[in-house]
C-alpha positions as YAML, in Angstrom:
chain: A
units: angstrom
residues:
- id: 1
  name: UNK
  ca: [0.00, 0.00, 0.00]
- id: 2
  name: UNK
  ca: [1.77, 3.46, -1.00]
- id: 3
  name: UNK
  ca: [2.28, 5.71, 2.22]
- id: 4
  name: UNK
  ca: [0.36, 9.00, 2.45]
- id: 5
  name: UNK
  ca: [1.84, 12.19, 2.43]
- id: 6
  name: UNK
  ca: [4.11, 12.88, 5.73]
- id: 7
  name: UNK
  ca: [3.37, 9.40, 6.75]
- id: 8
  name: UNK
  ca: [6.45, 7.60, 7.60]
- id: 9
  name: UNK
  ca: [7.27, 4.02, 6.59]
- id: 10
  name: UNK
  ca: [7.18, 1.20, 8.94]
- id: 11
  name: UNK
  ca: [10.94, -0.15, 9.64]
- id: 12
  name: UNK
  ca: [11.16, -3.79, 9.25]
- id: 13
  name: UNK
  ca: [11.04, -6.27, 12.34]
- id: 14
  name: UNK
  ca: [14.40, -6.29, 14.07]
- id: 15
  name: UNK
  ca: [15.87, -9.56, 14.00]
- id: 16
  name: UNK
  ca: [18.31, -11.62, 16.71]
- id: 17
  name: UNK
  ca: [21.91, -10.95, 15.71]
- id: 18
  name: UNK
  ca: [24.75, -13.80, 15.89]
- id: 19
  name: UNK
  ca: [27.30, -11.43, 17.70]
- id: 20
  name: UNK
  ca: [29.95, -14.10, 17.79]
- id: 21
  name: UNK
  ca: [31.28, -17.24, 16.86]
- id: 22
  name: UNK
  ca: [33.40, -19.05, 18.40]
- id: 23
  name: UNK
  ca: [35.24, -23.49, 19.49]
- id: 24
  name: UNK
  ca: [34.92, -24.71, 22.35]
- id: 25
  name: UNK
  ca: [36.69, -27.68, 23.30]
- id: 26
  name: UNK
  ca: [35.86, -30.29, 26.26]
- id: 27
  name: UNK
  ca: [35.83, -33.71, 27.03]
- id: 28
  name: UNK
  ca: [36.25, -34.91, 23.14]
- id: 29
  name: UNK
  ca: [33.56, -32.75, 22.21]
- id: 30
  name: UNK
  ca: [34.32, -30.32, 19.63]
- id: 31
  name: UNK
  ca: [30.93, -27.46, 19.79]
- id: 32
  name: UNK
  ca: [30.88, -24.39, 17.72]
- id: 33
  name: UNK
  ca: [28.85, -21.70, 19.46]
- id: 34
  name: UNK
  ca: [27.03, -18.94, 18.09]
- id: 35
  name: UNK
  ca: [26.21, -16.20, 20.41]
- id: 36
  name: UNK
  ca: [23.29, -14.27, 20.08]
- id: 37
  name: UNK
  ca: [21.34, -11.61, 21.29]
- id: 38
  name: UNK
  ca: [18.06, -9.86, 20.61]
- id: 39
  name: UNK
  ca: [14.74, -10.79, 20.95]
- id: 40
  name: UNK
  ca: [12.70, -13.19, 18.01]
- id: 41
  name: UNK
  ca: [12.66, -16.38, 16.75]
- id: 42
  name: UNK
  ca: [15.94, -18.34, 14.93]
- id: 43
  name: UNK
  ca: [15.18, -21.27, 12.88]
- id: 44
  name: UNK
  ca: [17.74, -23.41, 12.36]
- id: 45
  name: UNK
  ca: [19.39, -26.49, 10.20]
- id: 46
  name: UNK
  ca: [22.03, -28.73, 10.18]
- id: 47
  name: UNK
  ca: [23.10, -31.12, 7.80]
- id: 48
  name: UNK
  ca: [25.69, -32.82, 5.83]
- id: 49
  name: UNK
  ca: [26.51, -31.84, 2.53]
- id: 50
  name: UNK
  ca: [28.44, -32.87, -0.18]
- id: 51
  name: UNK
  ca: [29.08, -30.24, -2.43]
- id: 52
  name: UNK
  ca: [28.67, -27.04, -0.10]
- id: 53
  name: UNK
  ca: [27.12, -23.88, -1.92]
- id: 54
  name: UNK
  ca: [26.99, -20.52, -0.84]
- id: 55
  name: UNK
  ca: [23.07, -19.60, -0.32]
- id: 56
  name: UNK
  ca: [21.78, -16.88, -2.93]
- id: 57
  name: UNK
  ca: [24.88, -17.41, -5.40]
- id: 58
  name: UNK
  ca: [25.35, -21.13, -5.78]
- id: 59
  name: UNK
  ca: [29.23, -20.42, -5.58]
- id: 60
  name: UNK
  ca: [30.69, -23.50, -3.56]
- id: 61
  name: UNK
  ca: [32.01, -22.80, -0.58]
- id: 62
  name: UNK
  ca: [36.21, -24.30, -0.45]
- id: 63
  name: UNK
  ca: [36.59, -25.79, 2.81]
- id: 64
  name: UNK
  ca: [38.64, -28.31, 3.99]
- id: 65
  name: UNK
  ca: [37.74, -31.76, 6.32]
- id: 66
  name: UNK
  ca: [36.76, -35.75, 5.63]
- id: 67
  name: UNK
  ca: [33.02, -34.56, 6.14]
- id: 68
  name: UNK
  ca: [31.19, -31.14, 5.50]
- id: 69
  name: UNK
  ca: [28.45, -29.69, 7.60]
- id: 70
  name: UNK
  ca: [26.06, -26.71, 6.66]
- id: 71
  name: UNK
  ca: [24.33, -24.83, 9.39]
- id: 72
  name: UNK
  ca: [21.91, -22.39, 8.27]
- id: 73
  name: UNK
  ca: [20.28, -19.97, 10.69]
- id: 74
  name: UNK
  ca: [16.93, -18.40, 9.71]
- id: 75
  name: UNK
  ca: [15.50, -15.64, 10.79]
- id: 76
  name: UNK
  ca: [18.93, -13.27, 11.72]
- id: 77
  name: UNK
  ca: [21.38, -10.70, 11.20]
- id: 78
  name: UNK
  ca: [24.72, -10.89, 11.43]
- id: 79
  name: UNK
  ca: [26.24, -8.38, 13.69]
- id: 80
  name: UNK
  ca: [29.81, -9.17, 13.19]
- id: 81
  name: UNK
  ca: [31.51, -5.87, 11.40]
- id: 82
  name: UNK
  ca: [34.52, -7.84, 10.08]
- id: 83
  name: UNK
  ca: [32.07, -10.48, 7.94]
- id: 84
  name: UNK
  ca: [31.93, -9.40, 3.95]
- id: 85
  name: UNK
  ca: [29.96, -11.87, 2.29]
- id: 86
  name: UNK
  ca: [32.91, -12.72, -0.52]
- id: 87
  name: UNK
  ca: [35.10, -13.13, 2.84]
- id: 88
  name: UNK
  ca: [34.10, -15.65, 5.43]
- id: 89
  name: UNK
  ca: [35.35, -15.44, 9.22]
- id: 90
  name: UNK
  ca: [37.39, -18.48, 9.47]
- id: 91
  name: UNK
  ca: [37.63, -20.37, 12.61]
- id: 92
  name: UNK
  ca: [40.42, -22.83, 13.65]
- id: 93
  name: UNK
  ca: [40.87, -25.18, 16.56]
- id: 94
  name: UNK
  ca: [43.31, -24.94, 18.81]
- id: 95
  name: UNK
  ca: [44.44, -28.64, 18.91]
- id: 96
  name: UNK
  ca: [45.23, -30.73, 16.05]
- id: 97
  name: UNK
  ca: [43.05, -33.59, 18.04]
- id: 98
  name: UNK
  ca: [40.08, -31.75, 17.08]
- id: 99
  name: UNK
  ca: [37.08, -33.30, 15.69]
- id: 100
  name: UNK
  ca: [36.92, -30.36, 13.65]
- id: 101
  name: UNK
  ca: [39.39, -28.91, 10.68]
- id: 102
  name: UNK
  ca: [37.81, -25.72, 10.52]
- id: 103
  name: UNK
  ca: [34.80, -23.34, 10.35]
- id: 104
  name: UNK
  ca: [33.82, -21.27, 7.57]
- id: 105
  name: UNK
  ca: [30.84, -18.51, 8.67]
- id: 106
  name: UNK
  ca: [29.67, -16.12, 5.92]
- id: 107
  name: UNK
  ca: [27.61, -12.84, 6.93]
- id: 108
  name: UNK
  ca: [23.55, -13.15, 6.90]
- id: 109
  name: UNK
  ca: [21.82, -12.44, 3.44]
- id: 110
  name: UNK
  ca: [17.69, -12.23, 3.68]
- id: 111
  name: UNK
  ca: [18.07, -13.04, 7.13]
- id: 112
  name: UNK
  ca: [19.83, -16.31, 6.61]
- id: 113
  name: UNK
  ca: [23.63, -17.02, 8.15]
- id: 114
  name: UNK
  ca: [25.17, -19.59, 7.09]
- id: 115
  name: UNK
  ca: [28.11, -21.65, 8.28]
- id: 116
  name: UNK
  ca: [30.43, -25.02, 7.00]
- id: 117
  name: UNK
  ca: [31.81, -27.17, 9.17]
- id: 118
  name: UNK
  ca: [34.35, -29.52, 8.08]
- id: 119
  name: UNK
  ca: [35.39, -32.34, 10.25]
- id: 120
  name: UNK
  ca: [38.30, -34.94, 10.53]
- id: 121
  name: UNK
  ca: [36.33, -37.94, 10.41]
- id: 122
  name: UNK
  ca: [33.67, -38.73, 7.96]
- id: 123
  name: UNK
  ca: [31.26, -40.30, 10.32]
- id: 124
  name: UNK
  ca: [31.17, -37.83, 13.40]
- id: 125
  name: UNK
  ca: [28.25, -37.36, 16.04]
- id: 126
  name: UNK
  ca: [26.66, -34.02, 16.06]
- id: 127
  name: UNK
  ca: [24.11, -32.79, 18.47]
- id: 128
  name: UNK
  ca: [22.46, -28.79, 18.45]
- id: 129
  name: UNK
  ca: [21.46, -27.46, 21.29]
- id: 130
  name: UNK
  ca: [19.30, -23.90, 21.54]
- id: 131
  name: UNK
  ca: [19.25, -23.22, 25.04]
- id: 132
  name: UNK
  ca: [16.64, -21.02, 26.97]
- id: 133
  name: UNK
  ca: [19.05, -20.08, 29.59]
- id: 134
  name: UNK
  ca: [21.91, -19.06, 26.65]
- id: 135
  name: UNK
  ca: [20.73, -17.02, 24.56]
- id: 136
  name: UNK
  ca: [23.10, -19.35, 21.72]
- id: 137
  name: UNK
  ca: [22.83, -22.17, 19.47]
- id: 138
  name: UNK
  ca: [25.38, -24.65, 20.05]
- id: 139
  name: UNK
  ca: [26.11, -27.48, 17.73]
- id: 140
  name: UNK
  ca: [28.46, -30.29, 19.33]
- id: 141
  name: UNK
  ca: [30.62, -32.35, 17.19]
- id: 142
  name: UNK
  ca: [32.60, -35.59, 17.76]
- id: 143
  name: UNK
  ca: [34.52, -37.91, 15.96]
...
């Protein structure tokens, strides 16, 4: 519907940011934590992939690991200044007896973020958690 004149137009919804990302290690279990914050609701999937593609391009996504996962998040904004959406934030473990190789996370687009996981072994266990008590989504990965 046009707007009338001096009538101001209605700003979109605000959407939950991912303000970080991040490895934590413990106990064998390799989890990749995004943090978030805002109010709304994230929808979220996980799954294995085996050609990755950027979302919105098609470009595959060059990552390295035995076995590739692709989180998207739906419904968010990314809120990280140093993403570019040519330029993923790249995310390495700090031991080599990591279940994971490393983490690719590209900037939201539409209000999707996604992220590539690729892992050392090409049959690992992977659980998500979205807790009500941390405000993250945590996806937990071993071999």
């Amino acid at each position: 519907m046009p707007l009338q004149p001096g009538e101001e137009p209605t700003p979109p919804p605000a959407r939950p940011s991912v303000v970080s990302i991040k490895i934590e290690q413990a106990a064998g279990v390799d989890a990749i934590v995004f943090s978030l914050s805002g109010d709304g609701y994230i929808g979220w999937t996980a799954r294995f992939v085996q050609m990755p593609l950027l979302q919105g391009t098609d470009d595959p996504v060059s990552i390295s690991g035995s076995c590739i996962l692709q989180i998207d998040m739906i419904g968010v904004d990314s809120n990280i200044v140093s993403l570019r959406r040519e330029m993923p934030k790249r995310l390495l473990p700090e031991s080599d007896e990591s279940s994971v190789v490393e983490v690719l996370s590209y900037p939201s687009a539409n209000g999707l973020a996604q992220a590539f996981v690729g892992t050392r072994s090409g049959t690992p266990a992977v659980t998500v958690d979205a807790l009500a008590d941390r405000p993250a989504i945590t996806v937990g990965i071993a071999s």
